[in-house]
Short mmCIF file of C-alpha atoms in Angstrom, two decimals:
data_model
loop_
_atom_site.label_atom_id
_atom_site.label_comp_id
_atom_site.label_asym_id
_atom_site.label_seq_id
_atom_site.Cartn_x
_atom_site.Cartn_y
_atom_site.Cartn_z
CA UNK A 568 -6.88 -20.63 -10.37
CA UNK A 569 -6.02 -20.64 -6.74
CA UNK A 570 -3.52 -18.16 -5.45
CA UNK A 571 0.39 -19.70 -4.75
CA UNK A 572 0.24 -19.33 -1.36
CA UNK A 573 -1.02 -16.71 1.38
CA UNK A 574 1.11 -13.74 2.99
CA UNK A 575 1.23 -13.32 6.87
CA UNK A 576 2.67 -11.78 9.76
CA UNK A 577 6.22 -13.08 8.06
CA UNK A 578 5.18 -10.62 4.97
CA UNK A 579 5.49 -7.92 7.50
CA UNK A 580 8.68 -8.87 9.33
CA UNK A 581 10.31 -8.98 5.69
CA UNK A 582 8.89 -5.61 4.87
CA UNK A 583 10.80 -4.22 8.17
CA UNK A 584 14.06 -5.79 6.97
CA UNK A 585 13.07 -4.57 3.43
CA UNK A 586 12.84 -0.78 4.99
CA UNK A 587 16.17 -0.82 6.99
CA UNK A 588 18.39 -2.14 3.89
CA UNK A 589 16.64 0.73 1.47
CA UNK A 590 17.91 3.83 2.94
CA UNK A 591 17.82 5.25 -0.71
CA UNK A 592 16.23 4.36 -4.15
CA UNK A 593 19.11 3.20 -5.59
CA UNK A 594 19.57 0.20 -2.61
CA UNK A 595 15.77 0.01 -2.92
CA UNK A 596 16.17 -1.16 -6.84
CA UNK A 597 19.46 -3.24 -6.11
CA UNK A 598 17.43 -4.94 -3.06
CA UNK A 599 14.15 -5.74 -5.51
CA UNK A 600 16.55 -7.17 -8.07
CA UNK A 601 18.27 -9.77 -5.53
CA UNK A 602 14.81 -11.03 -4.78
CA UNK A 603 13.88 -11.21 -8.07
CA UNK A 604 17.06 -12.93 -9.11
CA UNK A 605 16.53 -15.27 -6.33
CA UNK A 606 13.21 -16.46 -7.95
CA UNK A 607 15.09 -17.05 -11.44
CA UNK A 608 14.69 -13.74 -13.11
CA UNK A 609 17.08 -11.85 -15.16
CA UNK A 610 18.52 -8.89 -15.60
CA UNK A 611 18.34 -7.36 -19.58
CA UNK A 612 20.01 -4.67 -20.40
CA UNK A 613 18.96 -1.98 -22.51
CA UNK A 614 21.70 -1.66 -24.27
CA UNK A 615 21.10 -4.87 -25.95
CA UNK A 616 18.93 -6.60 -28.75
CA UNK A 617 16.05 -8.73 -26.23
CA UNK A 618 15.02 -11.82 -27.45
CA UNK A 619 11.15 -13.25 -27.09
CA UNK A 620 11.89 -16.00 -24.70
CA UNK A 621 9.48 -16.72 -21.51
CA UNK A 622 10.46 -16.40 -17.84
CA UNK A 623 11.16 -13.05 -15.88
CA UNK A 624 13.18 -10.43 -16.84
CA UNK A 625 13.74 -6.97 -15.33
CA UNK A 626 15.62 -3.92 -16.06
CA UNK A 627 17.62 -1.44 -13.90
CA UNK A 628 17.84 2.56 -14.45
CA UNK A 629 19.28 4.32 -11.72
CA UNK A 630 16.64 4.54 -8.72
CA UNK A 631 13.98 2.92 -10.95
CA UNK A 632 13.17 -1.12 -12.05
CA UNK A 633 10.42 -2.51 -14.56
CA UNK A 634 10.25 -6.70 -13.74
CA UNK A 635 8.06 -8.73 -15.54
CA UNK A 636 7.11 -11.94 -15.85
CA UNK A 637 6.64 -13.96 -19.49
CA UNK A 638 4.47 -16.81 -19.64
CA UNK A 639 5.62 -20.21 -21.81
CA UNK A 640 2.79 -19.23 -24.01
CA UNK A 641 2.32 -15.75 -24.29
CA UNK A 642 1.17 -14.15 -27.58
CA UNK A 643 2.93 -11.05 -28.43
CA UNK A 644 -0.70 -9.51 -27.93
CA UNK A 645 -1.24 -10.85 -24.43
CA UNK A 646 -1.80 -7.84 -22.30
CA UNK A 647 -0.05 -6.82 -18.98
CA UNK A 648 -1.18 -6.58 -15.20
CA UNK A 649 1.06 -4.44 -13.79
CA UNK A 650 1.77 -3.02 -10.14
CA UNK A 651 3.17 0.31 -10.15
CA UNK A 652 4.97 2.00 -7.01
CA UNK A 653 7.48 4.18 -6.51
CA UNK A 654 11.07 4.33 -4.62
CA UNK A 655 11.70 7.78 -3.21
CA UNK A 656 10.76 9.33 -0.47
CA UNK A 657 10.90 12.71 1.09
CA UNK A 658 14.55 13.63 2.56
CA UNK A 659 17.65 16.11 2.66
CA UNK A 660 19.56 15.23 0.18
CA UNK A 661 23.56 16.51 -0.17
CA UNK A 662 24.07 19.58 -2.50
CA UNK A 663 26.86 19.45 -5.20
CA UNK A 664 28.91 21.41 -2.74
CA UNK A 665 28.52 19.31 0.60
CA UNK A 666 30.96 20.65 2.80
CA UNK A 667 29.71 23.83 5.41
CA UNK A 668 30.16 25.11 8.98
CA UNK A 669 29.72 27.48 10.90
CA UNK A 670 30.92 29.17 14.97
CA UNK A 671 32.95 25.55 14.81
CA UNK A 672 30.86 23.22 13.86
CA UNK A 673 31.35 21.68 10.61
CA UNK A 674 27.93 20.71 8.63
CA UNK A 675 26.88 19.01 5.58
CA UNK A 676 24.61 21.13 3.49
CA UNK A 677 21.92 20.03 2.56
CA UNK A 678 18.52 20.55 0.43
CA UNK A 679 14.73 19.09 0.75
CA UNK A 680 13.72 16.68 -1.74
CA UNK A 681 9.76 16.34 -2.23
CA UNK A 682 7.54 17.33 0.70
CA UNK A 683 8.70 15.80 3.84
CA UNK A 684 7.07 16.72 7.66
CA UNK A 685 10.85 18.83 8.15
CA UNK A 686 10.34 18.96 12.33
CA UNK A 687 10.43 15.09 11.77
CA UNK A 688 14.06 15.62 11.04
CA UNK A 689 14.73 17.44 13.93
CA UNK A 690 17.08 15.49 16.48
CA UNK A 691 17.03 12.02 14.68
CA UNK A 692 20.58 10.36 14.77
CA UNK A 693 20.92 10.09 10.67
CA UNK A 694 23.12 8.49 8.51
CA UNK A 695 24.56 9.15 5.07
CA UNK A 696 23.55 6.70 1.80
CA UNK A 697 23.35 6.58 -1.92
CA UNK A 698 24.99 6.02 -5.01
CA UNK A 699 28.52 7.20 -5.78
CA UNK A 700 29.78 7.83 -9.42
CA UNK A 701 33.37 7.06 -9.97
CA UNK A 702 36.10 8.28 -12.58
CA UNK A 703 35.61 5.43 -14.73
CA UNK A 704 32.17 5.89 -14.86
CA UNK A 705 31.45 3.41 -13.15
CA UNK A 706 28.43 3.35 -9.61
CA UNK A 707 29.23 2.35 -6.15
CA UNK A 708 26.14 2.08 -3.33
CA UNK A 709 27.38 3.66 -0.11
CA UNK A 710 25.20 3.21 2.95
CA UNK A 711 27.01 4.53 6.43
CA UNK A 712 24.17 3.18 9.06
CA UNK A 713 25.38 4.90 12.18
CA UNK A 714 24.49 7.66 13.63
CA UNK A 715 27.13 10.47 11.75
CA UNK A 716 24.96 13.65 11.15
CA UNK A 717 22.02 15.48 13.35
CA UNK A 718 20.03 18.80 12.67
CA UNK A 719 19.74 19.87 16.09
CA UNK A 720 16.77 22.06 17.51
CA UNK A 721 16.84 25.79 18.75
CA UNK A 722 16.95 24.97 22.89
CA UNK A 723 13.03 26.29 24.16
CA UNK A 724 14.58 28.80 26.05
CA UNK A 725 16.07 31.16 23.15
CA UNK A 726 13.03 30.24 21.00
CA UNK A 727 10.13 31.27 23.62
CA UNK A 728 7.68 31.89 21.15
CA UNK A 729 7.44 27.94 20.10
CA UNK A 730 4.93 27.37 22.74
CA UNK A 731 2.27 29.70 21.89
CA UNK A 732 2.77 30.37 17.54
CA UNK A 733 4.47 26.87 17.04
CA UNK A 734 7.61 25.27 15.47
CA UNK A 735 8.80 27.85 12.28
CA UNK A 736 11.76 26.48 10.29
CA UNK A 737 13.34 28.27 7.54
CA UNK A 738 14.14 25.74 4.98
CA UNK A 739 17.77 27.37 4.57
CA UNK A 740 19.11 27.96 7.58
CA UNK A 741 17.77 25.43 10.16
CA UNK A 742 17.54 22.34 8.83
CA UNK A 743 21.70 21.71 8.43
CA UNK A 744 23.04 19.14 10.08
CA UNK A 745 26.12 18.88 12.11
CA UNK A 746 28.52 16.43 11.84
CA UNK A 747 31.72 17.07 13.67
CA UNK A 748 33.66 20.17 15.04
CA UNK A 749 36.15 22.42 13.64
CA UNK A 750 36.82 25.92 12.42
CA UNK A 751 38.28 25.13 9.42
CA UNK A 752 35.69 23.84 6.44
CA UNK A 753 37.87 21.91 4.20
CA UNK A 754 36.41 21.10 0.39
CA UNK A 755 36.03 17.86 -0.06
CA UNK A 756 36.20 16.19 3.50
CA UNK A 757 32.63 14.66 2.76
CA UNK A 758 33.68 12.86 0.02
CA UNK A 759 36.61 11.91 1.39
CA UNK A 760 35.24 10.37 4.12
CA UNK A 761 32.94 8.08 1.95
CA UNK A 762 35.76 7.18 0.05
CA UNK A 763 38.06 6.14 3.05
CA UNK A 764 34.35 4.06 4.43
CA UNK A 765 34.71 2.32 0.79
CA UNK A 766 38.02 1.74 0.73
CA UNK A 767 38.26 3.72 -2.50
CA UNK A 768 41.69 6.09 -3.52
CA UNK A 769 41.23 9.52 -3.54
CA UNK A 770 39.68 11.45 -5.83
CA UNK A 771 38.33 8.36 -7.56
CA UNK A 772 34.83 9.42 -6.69
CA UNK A 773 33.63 12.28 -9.44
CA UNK A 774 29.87 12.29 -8.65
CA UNK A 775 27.51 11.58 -6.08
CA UNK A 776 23.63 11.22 -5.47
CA UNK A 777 23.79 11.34 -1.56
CA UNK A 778 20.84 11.65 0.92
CA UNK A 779 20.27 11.04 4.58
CA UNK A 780 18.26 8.47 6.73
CA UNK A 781 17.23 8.20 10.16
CA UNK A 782 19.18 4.88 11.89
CA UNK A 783 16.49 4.17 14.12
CA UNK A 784 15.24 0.30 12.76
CA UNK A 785 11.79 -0.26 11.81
CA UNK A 786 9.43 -2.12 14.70
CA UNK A 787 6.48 -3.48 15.36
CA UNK A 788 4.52 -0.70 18.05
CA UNK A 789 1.74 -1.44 20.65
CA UNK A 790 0.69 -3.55 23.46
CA UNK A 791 -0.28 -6.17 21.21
CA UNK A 792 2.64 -4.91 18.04
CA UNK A 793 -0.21 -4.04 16.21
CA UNK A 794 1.19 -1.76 14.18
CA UNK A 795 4.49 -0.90 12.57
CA UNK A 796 6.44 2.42 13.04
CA UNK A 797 9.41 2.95 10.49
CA UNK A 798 11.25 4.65 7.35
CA UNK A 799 9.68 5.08 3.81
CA UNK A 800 6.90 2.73 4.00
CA UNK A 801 5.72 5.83 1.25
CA UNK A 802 6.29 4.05 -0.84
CA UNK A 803 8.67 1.30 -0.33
CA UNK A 804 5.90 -0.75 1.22
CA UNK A 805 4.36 -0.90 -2.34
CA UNK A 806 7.58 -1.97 -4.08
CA UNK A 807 8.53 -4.67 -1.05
CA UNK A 808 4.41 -6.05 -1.69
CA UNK A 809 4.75 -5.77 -5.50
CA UNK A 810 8.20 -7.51 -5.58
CA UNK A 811 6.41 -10.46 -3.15
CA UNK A 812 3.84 -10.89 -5.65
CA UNK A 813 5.57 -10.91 -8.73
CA UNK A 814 8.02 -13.33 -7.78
CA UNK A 815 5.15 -15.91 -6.24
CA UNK A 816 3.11 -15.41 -9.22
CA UNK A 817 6.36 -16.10 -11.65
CA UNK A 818 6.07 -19.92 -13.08
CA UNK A 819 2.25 -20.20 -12.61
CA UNK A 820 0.80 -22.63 -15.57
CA UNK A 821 -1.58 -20.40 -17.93
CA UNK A 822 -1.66 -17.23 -16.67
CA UNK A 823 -3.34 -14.53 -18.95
CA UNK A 824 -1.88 -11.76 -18.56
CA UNK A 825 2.13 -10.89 -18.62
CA UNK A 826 2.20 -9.45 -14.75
CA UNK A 827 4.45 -6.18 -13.99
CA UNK A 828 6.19 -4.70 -11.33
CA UNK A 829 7.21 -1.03 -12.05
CA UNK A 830 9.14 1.19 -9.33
CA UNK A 831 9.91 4.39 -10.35
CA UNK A 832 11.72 7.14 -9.30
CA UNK A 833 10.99 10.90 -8.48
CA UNK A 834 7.17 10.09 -7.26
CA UNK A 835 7.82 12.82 -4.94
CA UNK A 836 9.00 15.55 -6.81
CA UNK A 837 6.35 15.42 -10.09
CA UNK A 838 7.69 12.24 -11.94
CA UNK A 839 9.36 13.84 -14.69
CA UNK A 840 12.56 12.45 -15.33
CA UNK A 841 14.03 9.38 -17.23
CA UNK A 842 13.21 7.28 -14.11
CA UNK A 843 9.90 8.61 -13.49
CA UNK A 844 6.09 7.44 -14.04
CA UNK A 845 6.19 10.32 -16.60
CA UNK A 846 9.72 9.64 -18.71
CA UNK A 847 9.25 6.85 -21.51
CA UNK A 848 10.73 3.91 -19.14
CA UNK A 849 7.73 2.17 -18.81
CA UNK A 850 6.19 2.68 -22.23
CA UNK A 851 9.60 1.33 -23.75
CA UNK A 852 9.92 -1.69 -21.88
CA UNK A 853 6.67 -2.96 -22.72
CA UNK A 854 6.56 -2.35 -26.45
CA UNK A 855 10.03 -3.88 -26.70
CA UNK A 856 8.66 -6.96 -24.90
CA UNK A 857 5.74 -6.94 -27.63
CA UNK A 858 8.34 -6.63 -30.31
CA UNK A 859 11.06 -8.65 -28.98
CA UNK A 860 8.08 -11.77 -29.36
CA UNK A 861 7.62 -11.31 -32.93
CA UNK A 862 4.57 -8.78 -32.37
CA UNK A 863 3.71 -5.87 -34.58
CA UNK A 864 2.48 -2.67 -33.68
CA UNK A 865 -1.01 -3.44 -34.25
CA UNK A 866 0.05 -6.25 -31.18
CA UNK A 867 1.44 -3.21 -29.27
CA UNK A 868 -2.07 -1.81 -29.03
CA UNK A 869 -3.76 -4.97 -28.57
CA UNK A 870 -1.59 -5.28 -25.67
CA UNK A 871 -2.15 -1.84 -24.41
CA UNK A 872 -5.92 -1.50 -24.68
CA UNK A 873 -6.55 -5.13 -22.50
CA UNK A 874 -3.50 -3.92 -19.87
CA UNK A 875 -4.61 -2.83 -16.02
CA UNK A 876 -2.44 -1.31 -13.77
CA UNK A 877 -2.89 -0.64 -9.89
CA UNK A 878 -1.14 2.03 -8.62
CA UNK A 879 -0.11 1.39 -5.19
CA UNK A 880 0.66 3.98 -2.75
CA UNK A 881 0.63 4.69 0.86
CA UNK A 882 -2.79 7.04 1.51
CA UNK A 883 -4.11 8.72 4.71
CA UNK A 884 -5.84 6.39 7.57
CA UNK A 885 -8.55 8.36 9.75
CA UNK A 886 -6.51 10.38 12.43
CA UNK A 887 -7.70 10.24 15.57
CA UNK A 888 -6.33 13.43 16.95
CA UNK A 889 -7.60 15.11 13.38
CA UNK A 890 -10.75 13.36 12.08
CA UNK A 891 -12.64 16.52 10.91
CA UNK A 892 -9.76 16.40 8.24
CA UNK A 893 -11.26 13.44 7.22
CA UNK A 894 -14.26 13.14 4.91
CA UNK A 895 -17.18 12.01 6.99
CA UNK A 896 -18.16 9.06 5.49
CA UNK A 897 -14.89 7.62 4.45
CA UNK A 898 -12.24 6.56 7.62
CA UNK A 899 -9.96 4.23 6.60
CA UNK A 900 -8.21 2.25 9.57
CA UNK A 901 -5.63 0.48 9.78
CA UNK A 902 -5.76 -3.13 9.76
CA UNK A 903 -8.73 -2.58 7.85
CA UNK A 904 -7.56 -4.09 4.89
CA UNK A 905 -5.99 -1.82 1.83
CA UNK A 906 -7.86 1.28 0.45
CA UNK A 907 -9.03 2.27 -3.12
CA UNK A 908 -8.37 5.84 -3.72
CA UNK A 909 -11.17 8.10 -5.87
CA UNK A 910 -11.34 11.45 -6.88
CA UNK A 911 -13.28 12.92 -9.58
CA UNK A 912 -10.88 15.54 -10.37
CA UNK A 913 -8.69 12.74 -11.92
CA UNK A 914 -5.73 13.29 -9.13
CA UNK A 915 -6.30 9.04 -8.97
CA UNK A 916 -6.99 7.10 -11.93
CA UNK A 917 -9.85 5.22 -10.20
CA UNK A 918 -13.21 4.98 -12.10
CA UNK A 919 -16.11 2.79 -11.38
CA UNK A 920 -14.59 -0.03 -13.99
CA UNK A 921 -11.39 0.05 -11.97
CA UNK A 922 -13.17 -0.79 -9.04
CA UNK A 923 -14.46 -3.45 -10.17
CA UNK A 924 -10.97 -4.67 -11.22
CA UNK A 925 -9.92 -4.59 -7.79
CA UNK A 926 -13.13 -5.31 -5.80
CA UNK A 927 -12.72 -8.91 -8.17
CA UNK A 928 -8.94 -9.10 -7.29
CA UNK A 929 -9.67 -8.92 -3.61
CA UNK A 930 -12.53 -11.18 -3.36
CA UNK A 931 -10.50 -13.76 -5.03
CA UNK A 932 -7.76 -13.11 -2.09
CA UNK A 933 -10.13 -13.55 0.33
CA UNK A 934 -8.73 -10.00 1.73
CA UNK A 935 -11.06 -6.75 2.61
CA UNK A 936 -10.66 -3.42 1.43
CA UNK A 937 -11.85 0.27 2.11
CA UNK A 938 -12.17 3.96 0.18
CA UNK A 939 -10.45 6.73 0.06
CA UNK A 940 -12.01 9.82 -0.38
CA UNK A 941 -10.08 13.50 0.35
CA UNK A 942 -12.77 16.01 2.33
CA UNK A 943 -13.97 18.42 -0.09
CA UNK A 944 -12.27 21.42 1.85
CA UNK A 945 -9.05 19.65 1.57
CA UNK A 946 -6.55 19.72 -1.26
CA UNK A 947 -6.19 15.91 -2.41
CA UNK A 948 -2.82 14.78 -3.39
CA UNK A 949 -2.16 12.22 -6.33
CA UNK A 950 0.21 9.94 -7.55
CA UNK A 951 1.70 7.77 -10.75
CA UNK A 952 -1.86 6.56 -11.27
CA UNK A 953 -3.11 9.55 -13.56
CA UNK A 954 0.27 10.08 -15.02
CA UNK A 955 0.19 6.47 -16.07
CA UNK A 956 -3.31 6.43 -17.53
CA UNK A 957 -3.05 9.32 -19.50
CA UNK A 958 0.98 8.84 -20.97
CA UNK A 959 0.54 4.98 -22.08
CA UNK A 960 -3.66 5.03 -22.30
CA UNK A 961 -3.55 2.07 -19.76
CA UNK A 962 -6.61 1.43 -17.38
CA UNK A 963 -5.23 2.31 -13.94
CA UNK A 964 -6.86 1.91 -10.24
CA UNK A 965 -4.96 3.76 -7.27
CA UNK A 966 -4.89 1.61 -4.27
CA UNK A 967 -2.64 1.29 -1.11
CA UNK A 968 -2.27 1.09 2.23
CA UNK A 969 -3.34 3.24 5.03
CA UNK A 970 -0.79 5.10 7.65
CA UNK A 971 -0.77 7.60 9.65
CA UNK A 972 2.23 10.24 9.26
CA UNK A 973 2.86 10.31 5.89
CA UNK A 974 5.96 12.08 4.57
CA UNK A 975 7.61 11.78 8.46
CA UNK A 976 10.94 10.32 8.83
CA UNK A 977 8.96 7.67 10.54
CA UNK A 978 5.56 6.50 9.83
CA UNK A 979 2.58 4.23 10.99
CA UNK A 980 1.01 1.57 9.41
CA UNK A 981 -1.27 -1.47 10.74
CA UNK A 982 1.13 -4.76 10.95
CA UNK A 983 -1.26 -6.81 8.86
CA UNK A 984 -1.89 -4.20 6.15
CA UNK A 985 1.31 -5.32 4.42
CA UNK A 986 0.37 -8.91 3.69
CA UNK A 987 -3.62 -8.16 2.90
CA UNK A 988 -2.22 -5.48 -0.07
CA UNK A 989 0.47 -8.95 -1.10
CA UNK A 990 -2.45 -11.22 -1.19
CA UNK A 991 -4.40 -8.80 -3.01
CA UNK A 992 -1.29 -7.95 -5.51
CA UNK A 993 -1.08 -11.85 -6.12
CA UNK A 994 -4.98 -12.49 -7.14
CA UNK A 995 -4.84 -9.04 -9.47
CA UNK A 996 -2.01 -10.26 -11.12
CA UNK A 997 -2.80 -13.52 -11.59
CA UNK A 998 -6.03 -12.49 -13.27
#
């Protein structure tokens, strides 16, 4: 079976578009489900009984969506392929009390979500998105893309020191941003203000789920716009190539395998919630598939035990400035192709069965790949991968693209990177 059709250079400008309409998790999702609903998919709701009818289906929880894909004649035993990602990334995020100021400047307080690079934050012109709960319970998605709040830097010459022992920021106190003037802090003019940029009455908004974003637009970087500088690409480039190759995979005659896009939520911050790899979200929405076709439980483990899933993640190309932080024998560079991650500690899921999985995947594509090894003196991180494999007992193979500042407000990644890890997402999933 020959893949759809091939990703290029047009993969990458719709990635960049992809970025600067996801300021949040929440727009993420919402964007992910126009596409899909685009290619004929459907939204279920949880809420209701699901029928065992083919075509592709998806389902929405907060920052988080599970798509999938159900061939004309699937068994309720047919296993999945899925590509897992995740949605968040690291950011300040608005406390319950948002108003603040200080010496007459009024602020927004703020507090750090996940791990980000905080001096990356410094002196960025940022704007103000998310999701807005209102009295009737119902969700609004605000996104005000214009410059509205900065965290401005000490001035060099009342912070001498910076030169010599480096940038120290206390996690509290320097990392508020401004956004106005005034002696006065008033509770409640942050709110209010989203509610006049909504047109909304006041006091209709009850609950919020607010976080910032730098305005700058993604672009393509280099004398020859080799590579690609912008927002979230950890991991939003995963869900943008997963989304790609779900959708061109969708209607394909006799495919084997049910294929899987799930984007989750709180990747950053450990997973555990009801929209993280490590809540039930996933888990559920595949055994009620299996059911909702007739199947049985003894189906439901059928299903399970022939399943793969490819965690894909954003992971570290070779620095040039830093390469002893590197392992010696394993640089990944961008433009290389995308990476497989391993570590025998189990902080990926990869083992030497996995590989094979996605060394057969990419051959197929046509599309090179590299590994990923952390240097033994170096902590490695991890991702949805193990927490996948061990809470559903599904085979799972961590994979991704290499960047270079990971966890800035603005990161690096090669400009054809994007449509080798589509290409290569298409042939897994197709099987």
């Amino acid at each position: 079976m020959s893949a759809p059709h091939r990703f290029d250079r047009g993969h990458t400008d719709d990635l960049m578009t992809f970025l600067a309409a996801s300021p949040t998790p929440y727009h993420a999702v919402a964007n992910a489900a126009e596409r899909l609903e685009k290619a004929g998919f459907r939204q279920v709701s949880e809420t209701d009984a699901w029928d065992g009818s083919s075509g592709g289906k998806y389902v929405l929880r907060g920052g988080a969506i599970i798509a999938w894909y159900v061939p004309e004649d699937a068994a309720p035993h047919t296993p999945y392929r899925i590509v897992g990602a995740h949605t968040d990334s690291p950011n300040l995020r608005v406390k319950p009390l948002p108003d603040a100021g200080a010496h007459g400047w009024r602020q927004v307080a703020v507090e750090i979500y996940g791990g980000p690079l905080m001096n990356s934050w410094l002196d960025r012109d940022l704007g103000l998105a998310g999701r807005l709960t209102l009295r009737d319970g119902s969700t609004r998605l605000v996104n005000v893309d214009r410059p509205l709040l900065r965290v401005p830097q000490l001035a060099i010459h009342l912070d001498r020191a910076v030169s010599s022992d480096g940038l120290k920021l206390d996690k509290q106190r320097h990392l508020q941003p401004v956004w106005g003037l005034g002696h006065d802090v008033r509770d409640g003019d942050l709110i209010a203000f989203l509610e006049e940029e909504l047109e909304l009455g006041a006091g209709q908004v009850t609950g919020w789920d607010l976080m910032t974003h730098s305005v700058e637009a993604p672009a393509y970087l280099g004398r020859d716009k080799e590579l690609v500088a912008g927002p979230r690409m950890d991991n939003l480039l995963s869900v943008h190539a997963g989304v790609a190759a779900l959708t061109a995979v969708s209607g394909a005659p006799r495919l084997p395998y049910i294929p899987v896009l799930a984007a989750f939520d709180h990747e950053e911050n450990g997973s555990q919630s009801d929209t993280g790899a490590d809540g039930p979200l996933l888990g559920g929405v595949l055994e009620r598939a299996v059911f909702a076709r007739g199947g049985s439980y003894e189906d439901r483990a059928r299903a399970f035990a022939g399943t793969v899933c490819l965690s894909s993640d954003t992971g570290h190309a070779v620095h040039p400035n830093y390469a002893e932080r590197h392992d010696p024998t394993h640089h990944p560079r961008v433009n290389g192709g995308p990476i497989l991650k391993v570590n025998v500690n189990n902080r990926y899921a990869t083992d030497g069965s996995g590989r094979a999985v996605w060394a057969a995947a990419c051959e197929r594509a046509d599309v090179p790949f590299q590994s990923f090894v952390s240097n033994n003196s170096m902590p490695c991180g991890t991702t949805i991968g193990p927490i996948t494999a061990a809470r559903h007992g599904i085979k799972t193979v961590d994979i991704g693209v290499a960047i270079l500042s990971m966890h800035s407000v603005r990161e690096l990644c090669g400009a054809d990177d994007p449509h080798l890890l589509a290409n290569a997402l298409v042939a897994f999933l197709e099987g």
